[in-house]
PDB file of C-alpha atoms in Angstrom:
ATOM      1  CA  MET D  12      52.097   6.738 -10.754  1.00 75.00           C
ATOM      2  CA  THR D  13      53.909   8.790 -13.398  1.00 80.00           C
ATOM      3  CA  LYS D  14      53.390  12.505 -13.855  1.00 81.00           C
ATOM      4  CA  GLU D  15      51.756  11.828 -17.213  1.00 84.00           C
ATOM      5  CA  GLU D  16      49.306   9.341 -15.669  1.00 85.00           C
ATOM      6  CA  MET D  17      48.390  11.825 -12.960  1.00 85.00           C
ATOM      7  CA  ILE D  18      47.799  14.640 -15.483  1.00 88.00           C
ATOM      8  CA  GLU D  19      45.601  12.362 -17.590  1.00 90.00           C
ATOM      9  CA  MET D  20      43.613  11.182 -14.557  1.00 92.00           C
ATOM     10  CA  LEU D  21      42.966  14.742 -13.366  1.00 94.00           C
ATOM     11  CA  GLU D  22      41.915  16.089 -16.743  1.00 94.00           C
ATOM     12  CA  GLY D  23      38.683  18.047 -16.317  1.00 94.00           C
ATOM     13  CA  VAL D  24      38.719  17.919 -12.517  1.00 97.00           C
ATOM     14  CA  PRO D  25      37.854  21.433 -11.251  1.00 97.00           C
ATOM     15  CA  SER D  26      39.112  23.499  -8.348  1.00 97.00           C
ATOM     16  CA  ALA D  27      35.671  23.520  -6.731  1.00 97.00           C
ATOM     17  CA  VAL D  28      33.865  22.121  -3.699  1.00 98.00           C
ATOM     18  CA  GLY D  29      32.468  18.615  -3.894  1.00 98.00           C
ATOM     19  CA  VAL D  30      33.151  14.912  -3.466  1.00 98.00           C
ATOM     20  CA  TYR D  31      35.512  12.761  -5.500  1.00 98.00           C
ATOM     21  CA  TYR D  32      35.778   9.039  -6.248  1.00 98.00           C
ATOM     22  CA  ILE D  33      38.947   7.039  -6.884  1.00 97.00           C
ATOM     23  CA  TYR D  34      38.646   3.699  -8.742  1.00 97.00           C
ATOM     24  CA  ASP D  35      41.108   0.889  -9.415  1.00 96.00           C
ATOM     25  CA  SER D  36      41.778  -0.757 -12.798  1.00 95.00           C
ATOM     26  CA  ASN D  37      38.854  -3.159 -12.252  1.00 96.00           C
ATOM     27  CA  GLY D  38      36.417  -0.273 -11.807  1.00 96.00           C
ATOM     28  CA  MET D  39      36.120  -0.863  -8.063  1.00 97.00           C
ATOM     29  CA  LEU D  40      35.589   2.217  -5.914  1.00 97.00           C
ATOM     30  CA  ILE D  41      38.533   2.320  -3.501  1.00 96.00           C
ATOM     31  CA  TYR D  42      38.249   5.796  -1.965  1.00 97.00           C
ATOM     32  CA  VAL D  43      35.709   8.608  -1.500  1.00 97.00           C
ATOM     33  CA  GLY D  44      36.689  12.056  -0.265  1.00 96.00           C
ATOM     34  CA  LYS D  45      35.464  15.628  -0.074  1.00 97.00           C
ATOM     35  CA  SER D  46      37.187  18.966  -0.449  1.00 97.00           C
ATOM     36  CA  ILE D  47      36.544  22.645  -0.992  1.00 97.00           C
ATOM     37  CA  ASP D  48      39.057  22.255  -3.849  1.00 98.00           C
ATOM     38  CA  ILE D  49      38.725  18.794  -5.399  1.00 98.00           C
ATOM     39  CA  ARG D  50      41.643  19.171  -7.812  1.00 97.00           C
ATOM     40  CA  LYS D  51      44.046  20.375  -5.121  1.00 97.00           C
ATOM     41  CA  ARG D  52      43.036  17.552  -2.768  1.00 97.00           C
ATOM     42  CA  LEU D  53      43.550  14.888  -5.436  1.00 96.00           C
ATOM     43  CA  LEU D  54      46.989  16.327  -6.220  1.00 95.00           C
ATOM     44  CA  GLN D  55      47.817  15.986  -2.515  1.00 95.00           C
ATOM     45  CA  HIS D  56      46.756  12.332  -2.612  1.00 94.00           C
ATOM     46  CA  PHE D  57      48.865  11.577  -5.671  1.00 94.00           C
ATOM     47  CA  ARG D  58      51.974  13.506  -4.596  1.00 93.00           C
ATOM     48  CA  SER D  59      52.077  12.380  -0.978  1.00 92.00           C
ATOM     49  CA  SER D  60      54.834  10.108   0.319  1.00 91.00           C
ATOM     50  CA  ASP D  61      52.598   8.829   3.136  1.00 90.00           C
ATOM     51  CA  PHE D  62      52.469   5.011   3.213  1.00 88.00           C
ATOM     52  CA  LYS D  63      48.671   4.771   2.992  1.00 85.00           C
ATOM     53  CA  GLU D  64      48.488   7.438   0.284  1.00 91.00           C
ATOM     54  CA  ARG D  65      51.063   5.538  -1.764  1.00 93.00           C
ATOM     55  CA  LYS D  66      48.818   2.460  -1.630  1.00 94.00           C
ATOM     56  CA  ILE D  67      46.034   4.566  -3.142  1.00 94.00           C
ATOM     57  CA  GLN D  68      48.451   5.895  -5.776  1.00 94.00           C
ATOM     58  CA  ARG D  69      49.467   2.381  -6.838  1.00 94.00           C
ATOM     59  CA  ALA D  70      45.849   1.232  -7.082  1.00 95.00           C
ATOM     60  CA  ALA D  71      44.288   4.347  -8.661  1.00 95.00           C
ATOM     61  CA  SER D  72      43.249   4.128 -12.293  1.00 95.00           C
ATOM     62  CA  LYS D  73      40.388   6.610 -12.632  1.00 96.00           C
ATOM     63  CA  VAL D  74      38.812   9.525 -10.766  1.00 97.00           C
ATOM     64  CA  THR D  75      35.357  11.072 -11.012  1.00 97.00           C
ATOM     65  CA  PHE D  76      33.710  13.836  -9.027  1.00 98.00           C
ATOM     66  CA  GLU D  77      30.435  15.511  -8.072  1.00 98.00           C
ATOM     67  CA  LEU D  78      30.136  19.210  -7.320  1.00 98.00           C
ATOM     68  CA  THR D  79      28.074  20.099  -4.238  1.00 98.00           C
ATOM     69  CA  GLY D  80      28.228  23.908  -4.138  1.00 97.00           C
ATOM     70  CA  HIS D  81      29.014  24.050  -0.402  1.00 98.00           C
ATOM     71  CA  GLU D  82      31.276  22.243   2.042  1.00 97.00           C
ATOM     72  CA  LEU D  83      28.431  21.162   4.363  1.00 97.00           C
ATOM     73  CA  LEU D  84      26.693  19.326   1.518  1.00 98.00           C
ATOM     74  CA  ALA D  85      30.030  17.742   0.576  1.00 97.00           C
ATOM     75  CA  LEU D  86      30.538  16.543   4.170  1.00 96.00           C
ATOM     76  CA  LEU D  87      27.041  15.074   4.380  1.00 97.00           C
ATOM     77  CA  HIS D  88      27.306  13.445   0.945  1.00 97.00           C
ATOM     78  CA  GLU D  89      30.754  11.989   1.699  1.00 96.00           C
ATOM     79  CA  SER D  90      29.515  10.496   4.977  1.00 93.00           C
ATOM     80  CA  ASP D  91      26.565   8.858   3.220  1.00 94.00           C
ATOM     81  CA  LEU D  92      28.704   7.527   0.361  1.00 95.00           C
ATOM     82  CA  ILE D  93      31.281   5.945   2.692  1.00 93.00           C
ATOM     83  CA  LYS D  94      28.546   4.144   4.631  1.00 91.00           C
ATOM     84  CA  LYS D  95      26.868   3.012   1.424  1.00 93.00           C
ATOM     85  CA  HIS D  96      29.948   1.810  -0.507  1.00 94.00           C
ATOM     86  CA  GLN D  97      32.511   1.170   2.267  1.00 92.00           C
ATOM     87  CA  PRO D  98      35.490   1.770  -0.055  1.00 95.00           C
ATOM     88  CA  LEU D  99      38.631  -0.173   0.796  1.00 92.00           C
ATOM     89  CA  TYR D 100      40.852   2.768   1.701  1.00 92.00           C
ATOM     90  CA  ASN D 101      38.188   4.678   3.585  1.00 89.00           C
ATOM     91  CA  ARG D 102      37.964   1.662   5.891  1.00 73.00           C
ATOM     92  CA  ALA D 103      41.735   1.467   6.163  1.00 50.00           C
ATOM     93  CA  GLN D 104      42.122   5.189   6.822  1.00 46.00           C
ATOM     94  CA  ARG D 105      38.885   5.776   8.760  1.00 47.00           C
ATOM     95  CA  ARG D 106      39.503   8.673  11.120  1.00 48.00           C
ATOM     96  CA  THR D 107      37.597  11.699  12.279  1.00 50.00           C
ATOM     97  CA  HIS D 108      38.582  15.247  11.398  1.00 64.00           C
ATOM     98  CA  TYR D 109      37.708  16.162  14.996  1.00 75.00           C
ATOM     99  CA  GLY D 110      39.898  15.011  17.865  1.00 87.00           C
ATOM    100  CA  PHE D 111      38.080  16.481  20.868  1.00 93.00           C
ATOM    101  CA  GLY D 112      34.571  16.683  22.259  1.00 93.00           C
ATOM    102  CA  LEU D 113      32.721  18.478  25.049  1.00 96.00           C
ATOM    103  CA  TYR D 114      31.325  16.038  27.613  1.00 96.00           C
ATOM    104  CA  LEU D 115      29.090  16.319  30.660  1.00 96.00           C
ATOM    105  CA  HIS D 116      30.115  14.916  34.073  1.00 96.00           C
ATOM    106  CA  LEU D 117      28.786  15.131  37.622  1.00 97.00           C
ATOM    107  CA  ASN D 118      31.332  16.089  40.295  1.00 96.00           C
ATOM    108  CA  PRO D 119      31.211  14.753  43.899  1.00 96.00           C
ATOM    109  CA  GLN D 120      29.429  17.923  45.064  1.00 95.00           C
ATOM    110  CA  GLY D 121      26.596  17.363  42.572  1.00 97.00           C
ATOM    111  CA  TYR D 122      27.536  20.100  40.064  1.00 97.00           C
ATOM    112  CA  GLN D 123      27.424  19.356  36.339  1.00 97.00           C
ATOM    113  CA  VAL D 124      30.902  19.751  34.809  1.00 98.00           C
ATOM    114  CA  LEU D 125      31.598  20.596  31.164  1.00 98.00           C
ATOM    115  CA  LYS D 126      34.913  19.048  30.157  1.00 97.00           C
ATOM    116  CA  ILE D 127      36.939  18.887  26.933  1.00 96.00           C
ATOM    117  CA  GLU D 128      38.255  15.377  26.287  1.00 96.00           C
ATOM    118  CA  SER D 129      39.622  13.288  23.454  1.00 94.00           C
ATOM    119  CA  LEU D 130      36.771  12.106  21.267  1.00 88.00           C
ATOM    120  CA  ASP D 131      35.198   8.901  22.616  1.00 87.00           C
ATOM    121  CA  PRO D 132      33.292   6.826  20.020  1.00 79.00           C
ATOM    122  CA  GLU D 133      31.291   5.182  22.815  1.00 82.00           C
ATOM    123  CA  ARG D 134      29.837   8.428  24.184  1.00 87.00           C
ATOM    124  CA  GLU D 135      27.650  11.202  22.774  1.00 84.00           C
ATOM    125  CA  GLU D 136      29.453  14.545  22.930  1.00 90.00           C
ATOM    126  CA  LEU D 137      27.740  17.921  23.190  1.00 92.00           C
ATOM    127  CA  MET D 138      30.139  19.609  20.755  1.00 91.00           C
ATOM    128  CA  LEU D 139      33.033  18.676  18.464  1.00 87.00           C
ATOM    129  CA  PHE D 140      36.392  20.441  18.108  1.00 90.00           C
ATOM    130  CA  SER D 141      39.291  20.065  15.701  1.00 85.00           C
ATOM    131  CA  SER D 142      41.788  20.946  18.448  1.00 92.00           C
ATOM    132  CA  TYR D 143      41.952  21.196  22.238  1.00 95.00           C
ATOM    133  CA  GLN D 144      42.576  24.938  21.945  1.00 95.00           C
ATOM    134  CA  GLU D 145      39.420  25.439  19.885  1.00 93.00           C
ATOM    135  CA  GLY D 146      37.476  23.531  22.531  1.00 94.00           C
ATOM    136  CA  LYS D 147      38.949  25.600  25.342  1.00 96.00           C
ATOM    137  CA  GLU D 148      38.018  28.856  23.607  1.00 95.00           C
ATOM    138  CA  GLN D 149      34.459  27.631  23.117  1.00 94.00           C
ATOM    139  CA  LEU D 150      34.227  26.475  26.743  1.00 96.00           C
ATOM    140  CA  PHE D 151      35.297  29.939  27.954  1.00 95.00           C
ATOM    141  CA  ARG D 152      32.532  31.424  25.781  1.00 94.00           C
ATOM    142  CA  ILE D 153      29.894  28.977  27.040  1.00 95.00           C
ATOM    143  CA  THR D 154      30.944  29.480  30.660  1.00 95.00           C
ATOM    144  CA  GLU D 155      30.605  33.242  30.312  1.00 94.00           C
ATOM    145  CA  GLU D 156      27.367  33.160  28.320  1.00 94.00           C
ATOM    146  CA  TYR D 157      25.578  30.847  30.787  1.00 95.00           C
ATOM    147  CA  GLN D 158      27.194  32.343  33.923  1.00 94.00           C
ATOM    148  CA  LEU D 159      28.845  29.053  34.787  1.00 95.00           C
ATOM    149  CA  CYS D 160      31.927  28.567  36.924  1.00 95.00           C
ATOM    150  CA  GLN D 161      35.407  28.543  35.398  1.00 94.00           C
ATOM    151  CA  LYS D 162      36.753  26.555  38.340  1.00 94.00           C
ATOM    152  CA  ILE D 163      34.131  23.808  38.029  1.00 95.00           C
ATOM    153  CA  ASN D 164      34.724  23.619  34.263  1.00 96.00           C
ATOM    154  CA  GLY D 165      38.493  23.301  34.767  1.00 94.00           C
ATOM    155  CA  LEU D 166      39.347  26.701  33.300  1.00 94.00           C
ATOM    156  CA  HIS D 167      40.637  28.252  36.522  1.00 89.00           C
ATOM    157  CA  ASN D 168      42.775  26.661  39.249  1.00 87.00           C
ATOM    158  CA  SER D 169      42.099  27.962  42.739  1.00 84.00           C
ATOM    159  CA  LYS D 170      41.498  26.654  46.249  1.00 84.00           C
ATOM    160  CA  LYS D 171      39.051  29.484  46.791  1.00 88.00           C
ATOM    161  CA  SER D 172      36.495  31.105  44.489  1.00 89.00           C
ATOM    162  CA  CYS D 173      37.124  31.503  40.787  1.00 85.00           C
ATOM    163  CA  PHE D 174      38.180  34.850  39.352  1.00 82.00           C
ATOM    164  CA  GLN D 175      34.773  35.263  37.671  1.00 85.00           C
ATOM    165  CA  TYR D 176      33.050  35.187  41.077  1.00 88.00           C
ATOM    166  CA  MET D 177      34.960  38.317  42.108  1.00 84.00           C
ATOM    167  CA  LEU D 178      33.676  39.973  38.922  1.00 86.00           C
ATOM    168  CA  LYS D 179      30.124  38.784  39.744  1.00 86.00           C
ATOM    169  CA  ALA D 180      30.096  36.745  36.529  1.00 88.00           C
ATOM    170  CA  CYS D 181      29.892  33.478  38.507  1.00 91.00           C
ATOM    171  CA  LYS D 182      27.138  32.914  41.069  1.00 94.00           C
ATOM    172  CA  GLY D 183      29.428  31.140  43.527  1.00 94.00           C
ATOM    173  CA  ALA D 184      29.076  27.453  42.735  1.00 95.00           C
ATOM    174  CA  CYS D 185      32.850  27.167  43.196  1.00 92.00           C
ATOM    175  CA  ILE D 186      32.472  27.923  46.920  1.00 93.00           C
ATOM    176  CA  ALA D 187      29.013  26.349  47.332  1.00 93.00           C
ATOM    177  CA  VAL D 188      27.224  29.711  47.564  1.00 94.00           C
ATOM    178  CA  GLU D 189      24.982  28.603  44.706  1.00 96.00           C
ATOM    179  CA  SER D 190      23.252  25.241  45.028  1.00 97.00           C
ATOM    180  CA  PRO D 191      23.911  22.402  42.550  1.00 97.00           C
ATOM    181  CA  GLU D 192      20.208  22.447  41.604  1.00 97.00           C
ATOM    182  CA  ASP D 193      20.258  26.108  40.559  1.00 97.00           C
ATOM    183  CA  TYR D 194      23.638  25.830  38.830  1.00 97.00           C
ATOM    184  CA  ASN D 195      22.683  22.682  36.913  1.00 97.00           C
ATOM    185  CA  LEU D 196      19.597  24.383  35.470  1.00 97.00           C
ATOM    186  CA  ARG D 197      21.873  26.641  33.435  1.00 97.00           C
ATOM    187  CA  VAL D 198      24.161  23.767  32.424  1.00 97.00           C
ATOM    188  CA  ASN D 199      21.112  21.842  31.224  1.00 96.00           C
ATOM    189  CA  ALA D 200      19.906  24.928  29.338  1.00 95.00           C
ATOM    190  CA  PHE D 201      23.202  24.940  27.454  1.00 94.00           C
ATOM    191  CA  ALA D 202      22.993  21.169  26.819  1.00 93.00           C
ATOM    192  CA  VAL D 203      19.527  21.596  25.291  1.00 90.00           C
ATOM    193  CA  SER D 204      20.767  24.487  23.122  1.00 88.00           C
ATOM    194  CA  SER D 205      23.569  22.290  21.743  1.00 88.00           C
ATOM    195  CA  GLU D 206      21.064  19.844  20.243  1.00 91.00           C
ATOM    196  CA  LEU D 207      19.940  20.201  16.635  1.00 92.00           C
ATOM    197  CA  PRO D 208      17.184  22.818  16.265  1.00 91.00           C
ATOM    198  CA  THR D 209      13.548  21.762  16.406  1.00 91.00           C
ATOM    199  CA  GLY D 210      10.833  22.643  13.917  1.00 95.00           C
ATOM    200  CA  GLU D 211      11.140  22.456  10.139  1.00 97.00           C
ATOM    201  CA  ILE D 212      14.513  23.810   9.013  1.00 97.00           C
ATOM    202  CA  PHE D 213      15.798  24.372   5.490  1.00 98.00           C
ATOM    203  CA  LEU D 214      19.438  25.459   5.369  1.00 98.00           C
ATOM    204  CA  GLU D 215      20.183  27.163   2.054  1.00 98.00           C
ATOM    205  CA  PHE D 216      23.554  27.403   0.321  1.00 98.00           C
ATOM    206  CA  LEU D 217      25.096  28.122  -3.048  1.00 96.00           C
ATOM    207  CA  GLY D 218      24.171  25.456  -5.571  1.00 97.00           C
ATOM    208  CA  ARG D 219      26.271  23.592  -8.099  1.00 97.00           C
ATOM    209  CA  THR D 220      25.408  26.233 -10.719  1.00 96.00           C
ATOM    210  CA  PRO D 221      24.485  29.923 -10.450  1.00 96.00           C
ATOM    211  CA  GLU D 222      20.840  29.032 -11.213  1.00 97.00           C
ATOM    212  CA  GLU D 223      20.277  26.732  -8.247  1.00 98.00           C
ATOM    213  CA  LYS D 224      20.665  26.559  -4.477  1.00 98.00           C
ATOM    214  CA  GLY D 225      21.583  23.697  -2.188  1.00 98.00           C
ATOM    215  CA  LEU D 226      19.262  22.630   0.631  1.00 98.00           C
ATOM    216  CA  VAL D 227      19.780  20.700   3.868  1.00 98.00           C
ATOM    217  CA  TYR D 228      16.548  19.579   5.513  1.00 98.00           C
ATOM    218  CA  LEU D 229      15.943  18.990   9.235  1.00 98.00           C
ATOM    219  CA  GLN D 230      12.704  18.416  11.108  1.00 96.00           C
ATOM    220  CA  ASP D 231      12.274  18.274  14.878  1.00 93.00           C
ATOM    221  CA  GLY D 232      15.995  17.835  15.451  1.00 92.00           C
ATOM    222  CA  ARG D 233      16.415  15.062  12.850  1.00 95.00           C
ATOM    223  CA  TYR D 234      18.379  15.191   9.607  1.00 97.00           C
ATOM    224  CA  LEU D 235      16.182  14.107   6.675  1.00 97.00           C
ATOM    225  CA  GLY D 236      18.417  14.733   3.663  1.00 98.00           C
ATOM    226  CA  PHE D 237      19.696  17.300   1.179  1.00 98.00           C
ATOM    227  CA  GLY D 238      19.011  18.373  -2.374  1.00 98.00           C
ATOM    228  CA  TYR D 239      18.965  21.186  -4.920  1.00 98.00           C
ATOM    229  CA  CYS D 240      16.296  23.396  -6.424  1.00 98.00           C
ATOM    230  CA  ALA D 241      16.008  26.534  -8.551  1.00 98.00           C
ATOM    231  CA  LYS D 242      17.347  29.588  -6.750  1.00 97.00           C
ATOM    232  CA  GLN D 243      14.004  31.427  -6.918  1.00 97.00           C
ATOM    233  CA  ILE D 244      12.013  28.643  -5.163  1.00 97.00           C
ATOM    234  CA  ARG D 245      10.418  29.838  -1.904  1.00 97.00           C
ATOM    235  CA  SER D 246       7.657  27.247  -1.401  1.00 97.00           C
ATOM    236  CA  LYS D 247       8.349  24.755   1.386  1.00 97.00           C
ATOM    237  CA  LYS D 248       6.410  22.144  -0.559  1.00 97.00           C
ATOM    238  CA  LYS D 249       8.708  22.495  -3.574  1.00 98.00           C
ATOM    239  CA  LYS D 250      11.773  22.485  -1.331  1.00 98.00           C
ATOM    240  CA  ARG D 251      10.600  19.227   0.279  1.00 98.00           C
ATOM    241  CA  GLU D 252      10.148  17.727  -3.184  1.00 98.00           C
ATOM    242  CA  ALA D 253      13.782  18.575  -3.996  1.00 98.00           C
ATOM    243  CA  ILE D 254      15.176  16.728  -0.966  1.00 98.00           C
ATOM    244  CA  VAL D 255      16.823  13.332  -1.459  1.00 97.00           C
ATOM    245  CA  SER D 256      16.033  11.337   1.679  1.00 97.00           C
ATOM    246  CA  LYS D 257      19.061  10.324   3.773  1.00 96.00           C
ATOM    247  CA  MET D 258      19.572   8.458   7.028  1.00 92.00           C
ATOM    248  CA  ASP D 259      19.965  10.354  10.282  1.00 92.00           C
ATOM    249  CA  ASN D 260      22.933   8.899  12.165  1.00 88.00           C
ATOM    250  CA  ARG D 261      25.608   9.830  14.653  1.00 85.00           C
ATOM    251  CA  ASP D 262      28.139  10.923  12.026  1.00 88.00           C
ATOM    252  CA  VAL D 263      25.797  13.361  10.264  1.00 93.00           C
ATOM    253  CA  ARG D 264      24.599  14.693  13.617  1.00 91.00           C
ATOM    254  CA  ARG D 265      28.204  15.448  14.496  1.00 88.00           C
ATOM    255  CA  ILE D 266      28.666  17.241  11.171  1.00 93.00           C
ATOM    256  CA  LEU D 267      25.490  19.290  11.675  1.00 95.00           C
ATOM    257  CA  LYS D 268      26.168  20.114  15.332  1.00 91.00           C
ATOM    258  CA  ARG D 269      29.566  21.487  14.373  1.00 90.00           C
ATOM    259  CA  HIS D 270      27.982  23.518  11.579  1.00 94.00           C
ATOM    260  CA  PHE D 271      25.485  25.085  14.008  1.00 92.00           C
ATOM    261  CA  MET D 272      28.262  25.749  16.530  1.00 87.00           C
ATOM    262  CA  LEU D 273      30.170  27.746  13.900  1.00 88.00           C
ATOM    263  CA  HIS D 274      27.081  29.194  12.187  1.00 92.00           C
ATOM    264  CA  PRO D 275      24.207  29.622  14.710  1.00 87.00           C
ATOM    265  CA  LEU D 276      20.734  30.151  13.283  1.00 84.00           C
TER     266      LEU D 276
END
């Protein structure tokens, strides 16, 4: 791709949040992506020396875009579009942005263990993390908030009690002072809290224009879709009417769980 071709292809593409589409010379959609800065992300695609990116560069003939107003809506829209269209290079480059998850195990003593592990597509994780360090920081927070044991959760190495027990922040599961039944109640309380919220939930964000707002709709822990309405709308009925119905699936649940982890209600 020449510099002139790239400039022509990117004409009119804004530095704004949304999804973008890359087509080949036959008009076939070959790649869908999302970014908080569409123009910058497309420039990265077209300037990269990565082998897979160069395949996209050779095939690309046209780009289009849709603004979403907020990154969460872009993530949800991108996920839906990839499943719907299955573009060639999304299949070839399919990978998660998140490499680690928080999983639940039972140790030989009967205590529930929270453990950070590489993401396993065959198992349902409680939380998603972009790095092991991010996961570890969150696990320290969860352990403290729910008065769990650092030793059991692999955050403290000791043959005796964990350091938190000496500070009375752990109830002694590490030395069997607290029973597995009592300890596991708090672990299960955390596990329940990590699920998507129940009830009817409308998440509201900046819209594609100053006159509108973006909506993400959940009901009883299920994702039902997203949409846009006038900024002044308050009626739940009118908000429901603005929602474009979407499928609830594992990928969108991962996206939403991570959103709630970073932005609790």
